[in-house]
Coordinates of C-alpha atoms in Angstrom, one line a residue:
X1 CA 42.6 -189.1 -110.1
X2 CA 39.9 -187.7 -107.8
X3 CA 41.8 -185.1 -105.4
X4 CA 42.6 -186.8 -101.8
X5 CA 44.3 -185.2 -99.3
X6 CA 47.3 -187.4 -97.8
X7 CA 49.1 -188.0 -94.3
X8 CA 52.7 -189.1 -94.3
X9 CA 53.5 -192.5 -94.0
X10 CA 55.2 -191.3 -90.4
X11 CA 52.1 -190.8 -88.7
X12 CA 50.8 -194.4 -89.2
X13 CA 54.0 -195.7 -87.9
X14 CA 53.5 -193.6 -84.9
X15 CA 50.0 -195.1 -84.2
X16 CA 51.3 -198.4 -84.6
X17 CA 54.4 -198.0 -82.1
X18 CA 52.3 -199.3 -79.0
X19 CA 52.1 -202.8 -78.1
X20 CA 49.2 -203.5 -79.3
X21 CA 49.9 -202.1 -82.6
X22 CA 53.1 -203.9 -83.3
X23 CA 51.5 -207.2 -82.3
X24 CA 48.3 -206.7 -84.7
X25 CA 49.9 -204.3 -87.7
X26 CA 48.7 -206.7 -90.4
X27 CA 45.0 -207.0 -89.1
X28 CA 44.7 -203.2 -88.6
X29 CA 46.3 -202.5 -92.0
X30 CA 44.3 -204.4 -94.0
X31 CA 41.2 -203.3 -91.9
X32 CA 42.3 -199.3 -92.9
X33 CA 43.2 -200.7 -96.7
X34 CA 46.8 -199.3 -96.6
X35 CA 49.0 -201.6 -98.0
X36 CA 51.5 -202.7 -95.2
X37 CA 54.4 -202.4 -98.0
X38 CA 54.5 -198.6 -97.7
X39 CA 56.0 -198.9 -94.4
X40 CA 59.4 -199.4 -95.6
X41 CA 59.0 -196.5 -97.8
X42 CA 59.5 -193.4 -95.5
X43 CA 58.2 -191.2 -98.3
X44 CA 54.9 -192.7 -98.5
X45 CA 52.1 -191.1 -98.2
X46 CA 48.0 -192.4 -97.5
X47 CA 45.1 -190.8 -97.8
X48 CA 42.8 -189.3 -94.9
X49 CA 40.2 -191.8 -95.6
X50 CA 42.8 -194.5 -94.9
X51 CA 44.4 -193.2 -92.2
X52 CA 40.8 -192.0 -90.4
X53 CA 39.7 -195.6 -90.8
X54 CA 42.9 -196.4 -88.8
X55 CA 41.8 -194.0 -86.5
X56 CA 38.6 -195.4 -86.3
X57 CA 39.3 -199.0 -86.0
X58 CA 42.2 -199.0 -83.4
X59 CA 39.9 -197.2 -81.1
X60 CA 36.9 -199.4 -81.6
X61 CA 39.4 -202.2 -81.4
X62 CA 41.8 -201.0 -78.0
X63 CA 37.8 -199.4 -76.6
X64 CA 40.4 -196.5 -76.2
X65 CA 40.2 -193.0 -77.2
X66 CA 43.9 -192.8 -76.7
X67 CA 44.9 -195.6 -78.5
X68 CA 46.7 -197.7 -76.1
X69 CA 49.0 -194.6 -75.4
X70 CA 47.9 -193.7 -72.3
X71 CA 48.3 -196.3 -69.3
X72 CA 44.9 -196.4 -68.2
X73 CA 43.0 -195.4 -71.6
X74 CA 40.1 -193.1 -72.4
X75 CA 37.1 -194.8 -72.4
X76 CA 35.0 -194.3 -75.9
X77 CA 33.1 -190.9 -75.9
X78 CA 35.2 -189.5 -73.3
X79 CA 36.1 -186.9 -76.5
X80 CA 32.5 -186.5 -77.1
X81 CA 31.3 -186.2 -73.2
X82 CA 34.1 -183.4 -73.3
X83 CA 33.0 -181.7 -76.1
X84 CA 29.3 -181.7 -75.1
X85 CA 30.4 -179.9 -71.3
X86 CA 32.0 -177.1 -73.3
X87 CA 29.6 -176.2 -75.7
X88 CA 27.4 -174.7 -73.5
X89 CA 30.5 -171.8 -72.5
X90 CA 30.0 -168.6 -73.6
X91 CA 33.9 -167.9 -74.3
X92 CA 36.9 -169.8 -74.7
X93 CA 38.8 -169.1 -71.5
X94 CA 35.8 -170.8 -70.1
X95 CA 35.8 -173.5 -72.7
X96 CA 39.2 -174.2 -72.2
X97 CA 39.1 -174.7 -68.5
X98 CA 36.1 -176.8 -68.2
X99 CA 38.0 -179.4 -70.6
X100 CA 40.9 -179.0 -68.3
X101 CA 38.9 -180.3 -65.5
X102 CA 37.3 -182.4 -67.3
X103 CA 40.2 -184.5 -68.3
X104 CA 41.6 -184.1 -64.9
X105 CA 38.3 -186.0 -63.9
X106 CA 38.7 -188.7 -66.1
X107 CA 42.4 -189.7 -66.4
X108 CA 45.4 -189.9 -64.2
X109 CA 48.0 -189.8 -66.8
X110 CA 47.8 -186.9 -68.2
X111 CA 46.3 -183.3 -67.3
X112 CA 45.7 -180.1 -69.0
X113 CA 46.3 -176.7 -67.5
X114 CA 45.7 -173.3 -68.7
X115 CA 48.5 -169.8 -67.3
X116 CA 48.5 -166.5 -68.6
X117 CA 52.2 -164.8 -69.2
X118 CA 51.6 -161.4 -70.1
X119 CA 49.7 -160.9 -73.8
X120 CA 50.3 -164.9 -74.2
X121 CA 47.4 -167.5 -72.8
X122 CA 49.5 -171.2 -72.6
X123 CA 48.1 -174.5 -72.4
X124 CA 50.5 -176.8 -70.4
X125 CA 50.6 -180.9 -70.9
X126 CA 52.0 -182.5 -68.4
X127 CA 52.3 -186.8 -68.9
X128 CA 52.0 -188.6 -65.1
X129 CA 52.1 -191.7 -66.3
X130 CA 54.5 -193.5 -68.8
X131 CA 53.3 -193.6 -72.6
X132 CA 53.2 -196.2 -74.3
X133 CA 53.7 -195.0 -77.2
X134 CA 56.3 -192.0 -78.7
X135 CA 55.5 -189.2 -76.6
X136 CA 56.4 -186.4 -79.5
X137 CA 53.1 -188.3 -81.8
X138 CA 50.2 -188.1 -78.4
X139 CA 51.3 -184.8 -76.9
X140 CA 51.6 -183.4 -81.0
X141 CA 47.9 -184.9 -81.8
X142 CA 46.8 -183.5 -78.5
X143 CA 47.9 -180.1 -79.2
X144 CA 46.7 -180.1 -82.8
X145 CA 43.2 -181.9 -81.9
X146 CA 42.9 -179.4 -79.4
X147 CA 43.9 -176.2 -81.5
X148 CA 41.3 -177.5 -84.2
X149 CA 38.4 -177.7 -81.6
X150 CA 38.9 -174.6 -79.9
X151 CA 39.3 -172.6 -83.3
X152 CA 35.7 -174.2 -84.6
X153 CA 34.4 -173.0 -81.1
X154 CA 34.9 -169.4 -82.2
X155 CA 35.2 -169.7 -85.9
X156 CA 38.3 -168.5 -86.0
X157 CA 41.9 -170.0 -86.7
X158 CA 44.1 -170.2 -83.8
X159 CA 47.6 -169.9 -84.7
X160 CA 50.0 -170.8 -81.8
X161 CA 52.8 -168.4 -81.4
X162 CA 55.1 -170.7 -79.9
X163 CA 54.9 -174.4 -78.8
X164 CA 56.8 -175.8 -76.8
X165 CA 57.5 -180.0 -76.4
X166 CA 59.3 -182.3 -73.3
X167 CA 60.6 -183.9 -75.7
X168 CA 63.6 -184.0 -78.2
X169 CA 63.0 -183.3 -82.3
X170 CA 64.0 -187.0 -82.8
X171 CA 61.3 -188.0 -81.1
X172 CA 58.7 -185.5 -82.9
X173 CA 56.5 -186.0 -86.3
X174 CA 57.7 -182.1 -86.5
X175 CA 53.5 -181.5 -86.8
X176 CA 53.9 -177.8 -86.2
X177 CA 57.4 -177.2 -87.7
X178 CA 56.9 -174.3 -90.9
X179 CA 53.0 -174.2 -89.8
X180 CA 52.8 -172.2 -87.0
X181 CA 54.2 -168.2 -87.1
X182 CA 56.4 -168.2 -84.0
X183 CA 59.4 -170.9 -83.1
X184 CA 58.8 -174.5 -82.0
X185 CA 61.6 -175.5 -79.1
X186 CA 61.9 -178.6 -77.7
X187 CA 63.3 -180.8 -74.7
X188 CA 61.6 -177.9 -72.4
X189 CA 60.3 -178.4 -68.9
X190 CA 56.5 -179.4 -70.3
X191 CA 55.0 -179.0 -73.6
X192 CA 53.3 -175.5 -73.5
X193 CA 50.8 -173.5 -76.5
X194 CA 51.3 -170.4 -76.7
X195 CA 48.8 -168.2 -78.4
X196 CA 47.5 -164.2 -77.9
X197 CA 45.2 -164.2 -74.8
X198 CA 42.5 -162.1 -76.5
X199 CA 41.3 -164.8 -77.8
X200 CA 40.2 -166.0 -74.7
X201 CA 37.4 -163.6 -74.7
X202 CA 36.0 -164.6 -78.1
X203 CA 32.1 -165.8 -78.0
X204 CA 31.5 -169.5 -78.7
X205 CA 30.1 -169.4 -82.0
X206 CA 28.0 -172.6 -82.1
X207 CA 25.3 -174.9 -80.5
X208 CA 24.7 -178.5 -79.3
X209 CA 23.0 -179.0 -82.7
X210 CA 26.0 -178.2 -84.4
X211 CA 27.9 -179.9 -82.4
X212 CA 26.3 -182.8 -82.9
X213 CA 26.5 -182.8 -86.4
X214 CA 30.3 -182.4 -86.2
X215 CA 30.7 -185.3 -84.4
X216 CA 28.5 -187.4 -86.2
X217 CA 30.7 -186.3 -89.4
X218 CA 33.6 -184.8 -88.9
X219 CA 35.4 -185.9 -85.8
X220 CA 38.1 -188.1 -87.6
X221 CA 39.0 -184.2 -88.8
X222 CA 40.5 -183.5 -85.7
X223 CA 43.3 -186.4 -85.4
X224 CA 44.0 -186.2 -89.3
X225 CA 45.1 -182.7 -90.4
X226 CA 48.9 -183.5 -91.0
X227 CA 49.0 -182.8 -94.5
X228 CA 49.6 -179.0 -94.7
X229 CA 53.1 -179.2 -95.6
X230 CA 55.3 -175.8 -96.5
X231 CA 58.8 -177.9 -97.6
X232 CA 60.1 -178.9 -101.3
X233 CA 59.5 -182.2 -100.6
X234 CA 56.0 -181.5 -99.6
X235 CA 55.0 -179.4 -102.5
X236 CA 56.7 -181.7 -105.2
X237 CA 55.0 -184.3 -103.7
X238 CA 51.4 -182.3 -103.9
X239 CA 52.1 -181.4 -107.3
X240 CA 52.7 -185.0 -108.2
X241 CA 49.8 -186.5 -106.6
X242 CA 47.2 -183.9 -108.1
X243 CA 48.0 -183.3 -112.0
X244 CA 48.6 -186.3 -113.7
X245 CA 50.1 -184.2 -116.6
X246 CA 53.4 -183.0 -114.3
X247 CA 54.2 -186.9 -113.4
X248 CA 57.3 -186.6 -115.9
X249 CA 57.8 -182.9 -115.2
X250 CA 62.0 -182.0 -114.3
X251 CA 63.5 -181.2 -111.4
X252 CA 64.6 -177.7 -113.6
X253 CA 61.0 -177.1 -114.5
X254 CA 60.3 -177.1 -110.8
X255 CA 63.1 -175.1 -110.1
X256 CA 61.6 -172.5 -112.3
X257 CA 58.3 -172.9 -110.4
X258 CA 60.0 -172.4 -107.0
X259 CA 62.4 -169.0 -108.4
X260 CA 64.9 -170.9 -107.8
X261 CA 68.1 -172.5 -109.3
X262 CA 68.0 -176.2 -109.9
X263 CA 71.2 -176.9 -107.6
X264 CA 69.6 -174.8 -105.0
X265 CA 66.5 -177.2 -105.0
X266 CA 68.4 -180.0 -105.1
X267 CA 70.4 -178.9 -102.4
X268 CA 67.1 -177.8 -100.0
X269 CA 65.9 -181.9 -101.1
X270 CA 69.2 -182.7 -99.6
X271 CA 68.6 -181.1 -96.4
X272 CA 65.1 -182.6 -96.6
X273 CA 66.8 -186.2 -96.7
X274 CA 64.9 -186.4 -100.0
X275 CA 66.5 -186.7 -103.3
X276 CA 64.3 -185.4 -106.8
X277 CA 64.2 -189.2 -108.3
X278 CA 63.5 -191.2 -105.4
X279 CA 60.6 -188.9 -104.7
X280 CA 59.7 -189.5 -108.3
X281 CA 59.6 -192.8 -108.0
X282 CA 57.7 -192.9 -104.7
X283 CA 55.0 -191.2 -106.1
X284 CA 54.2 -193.3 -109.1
X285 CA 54.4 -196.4 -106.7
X286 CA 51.6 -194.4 -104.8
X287 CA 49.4 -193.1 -107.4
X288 CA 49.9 -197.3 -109.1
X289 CA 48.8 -198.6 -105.8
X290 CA 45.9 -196.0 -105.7
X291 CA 44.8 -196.7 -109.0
X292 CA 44.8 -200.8 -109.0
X293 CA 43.3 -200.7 -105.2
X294 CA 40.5 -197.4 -106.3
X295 CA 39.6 -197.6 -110.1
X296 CA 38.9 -200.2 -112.5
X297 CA 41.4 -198.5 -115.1
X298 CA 43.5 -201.1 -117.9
X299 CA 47.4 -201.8 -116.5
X300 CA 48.2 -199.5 -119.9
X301 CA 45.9 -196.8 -118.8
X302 CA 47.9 -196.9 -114.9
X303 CA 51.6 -197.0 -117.0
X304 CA 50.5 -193.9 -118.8
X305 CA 48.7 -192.1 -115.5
X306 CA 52.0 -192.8 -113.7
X307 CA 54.6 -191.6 -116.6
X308 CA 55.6 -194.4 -118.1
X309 CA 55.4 -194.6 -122.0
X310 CA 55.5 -198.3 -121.9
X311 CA 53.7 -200.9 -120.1
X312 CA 56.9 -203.4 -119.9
X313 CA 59.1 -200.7 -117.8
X314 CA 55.9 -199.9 -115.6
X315 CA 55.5 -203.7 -114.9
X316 CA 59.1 -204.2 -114.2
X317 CA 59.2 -201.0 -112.5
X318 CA 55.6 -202.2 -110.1
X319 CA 57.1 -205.6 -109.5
X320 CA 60.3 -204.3 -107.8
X321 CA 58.6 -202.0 -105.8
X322 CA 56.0 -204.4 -104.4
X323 CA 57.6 -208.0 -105.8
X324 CA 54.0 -208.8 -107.7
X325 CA 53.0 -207.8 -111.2
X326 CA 50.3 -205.1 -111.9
X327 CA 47.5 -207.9 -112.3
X328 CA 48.4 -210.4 -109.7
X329 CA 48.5 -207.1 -107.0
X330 CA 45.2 -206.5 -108.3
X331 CA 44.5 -210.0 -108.0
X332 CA 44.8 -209.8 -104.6
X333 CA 41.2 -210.4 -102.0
X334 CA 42.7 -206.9 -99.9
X335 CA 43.7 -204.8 -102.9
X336 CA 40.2 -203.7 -104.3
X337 CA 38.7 -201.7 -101.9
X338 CA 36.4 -198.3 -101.7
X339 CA 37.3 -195.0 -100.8
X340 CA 34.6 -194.4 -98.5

């Protein structure tokens, strides 16, 4: 299975809790090739193609940058107009605050500010307008898209020592939760980054050229990092997903992996709201859908790849996870699809 890196089902369900998404989540589905199925699974998992090709078609679709979030929308290129006024900065403070103003320029609904507290430089969002959408997923992907462009500005990671959301945890895709070094708190007065204000001073490393390039490629990269995941459930699921030979491997065997005991690691699942055979199973239904949809491997070939040592269990096991045998799902005019 050629490596892919994969976004939690979560995130999908978050760009499809507007208006618009709920009314069209078929059309834009099948448009990204994710099989609408996985929804009801909330340990699925897509790949970045998939979920950039969501990306990509709901903007073209809403002619909104922000997806229908916002009440008034960003008008297509308003990211790349942005980018293009800051690359010409020669440090980051003053990258930062020309794409302050220039969002305040464009939109109502939202602004972007920039305070120093001490050692710390913060970036505050505040929201003016209603979302129409969960606020935890568009103030999270702001922060992160954000986070990813200033630290290719200076080639150099930015790693926010705090953040700070206006929102509770319910309402969060916890995005920055075990990723970032300090403590994310929420229901605060705004959302706030926090990160050390010597980086403020750090040359802008690149040029229009570059830019451009990135943008042409690579700007699907900045709304689609949520795959670095630290937890059990993450790392199981990793292992799963990228060695074929470890599809059958125990819960004690990955116990020994972690140094820890095998109650222990069932009991961090627990508080994970995972179990060890559910996840099992949720990843053989993934890596069956990936290989009927990506590959033109035989139904026995797929049984093995997914751990089973006999075709009937894996079609009796494929048929009550999606209600369709292994050749009729294959059958189907959206289920072969490319990668690209």
């Amino acid at each position: 299975m050629p490596r892919q890196d994969w976004v939690a089902i979560r995130y999908v369900k978050f760009l499809l809790a507007t208006e618009f998404g709920r009314q069209n989540v078929s059309s834009l589905l099948a448009r990204a090739q994710i099989d609408e199925t996985l929804l009801a699974d909330p340990t699925a998992v897509v790949t970045t193609a998939q979920y950039s090709r969501l990306i990509r078609h709901l903007m073209m679709v809403t002619r909104d940058e922000s997806f229908g979030f916002t009440a008034h929308g960003l008008k297509l290129g308003t990211f790349a107009m942005m980018c293009n006024a800051i690359i010409h900065c020669e440090q980051l403070e003053q990258a930062i605050k020309t794409c302050n103003r220039f969002y305040r320029l464009v939109t109502d609904d939202f602004s972007l500010h920039l305070k120093r507290q001490q050692d710390n430089a913060v970036i505050e969002l505040h929201i003016h307008q209603p979302l129409a959408g969960p606020p935890g997923f568009f103030t999270e992907a702001t922060f992160a898209m954000l986070m990813r462009l200033f630290s290719w500005l200076i080639d150099k990671p930015i790693l926010p020592g705090r953040v700070d959301f206006a929102f509770g945890r319910e309402e969060s895709g916890h995005s920055f939760e075990g990723k970032i070094p300090g403590d994310v708190c929420y229901r605060q007065a705004c959302s706030r980054l926090h990160f050390s204000a010597h980086l403020l001073r750090e040359d802008i490393k690149h040029d229009r050229m570059e830019l451009r390039e990135l943008l042409e490629k690579e700007t699907h990269r900045f709304l689609t990092d949520f795959r670095k995941e630290d937890s059990y459930t993450a790392r199981i699921r990793h292992s799963f997903m990228h060695d074929e030979d470890v599809i059958n491997k125990s819960l004690e065997a990955f116990a020994r992996d972690f140094g820890i005991s095998p109650s222990s690691l069932r009991r961090k699942l627990r508080e994970e709201g995972q179990n060890f055979h559910d996840l099992r199973e949720s990843i053989r239904k993934q890596r069956s859908l990936y290989f009927l949809n990506q590959t033109h491997k035989s139904i026995d070939a797929i049984a093995a790849a997914t751990g089973y040592s006999e075709s009937s269990t894996f079609h009796r096991a494929f048929k009550k996870w999606t209600g369709l045998t292994p050749q009729a799902y294959r059958q189907k005019p959206q289920s072969r699809t490319d990668m690209g």
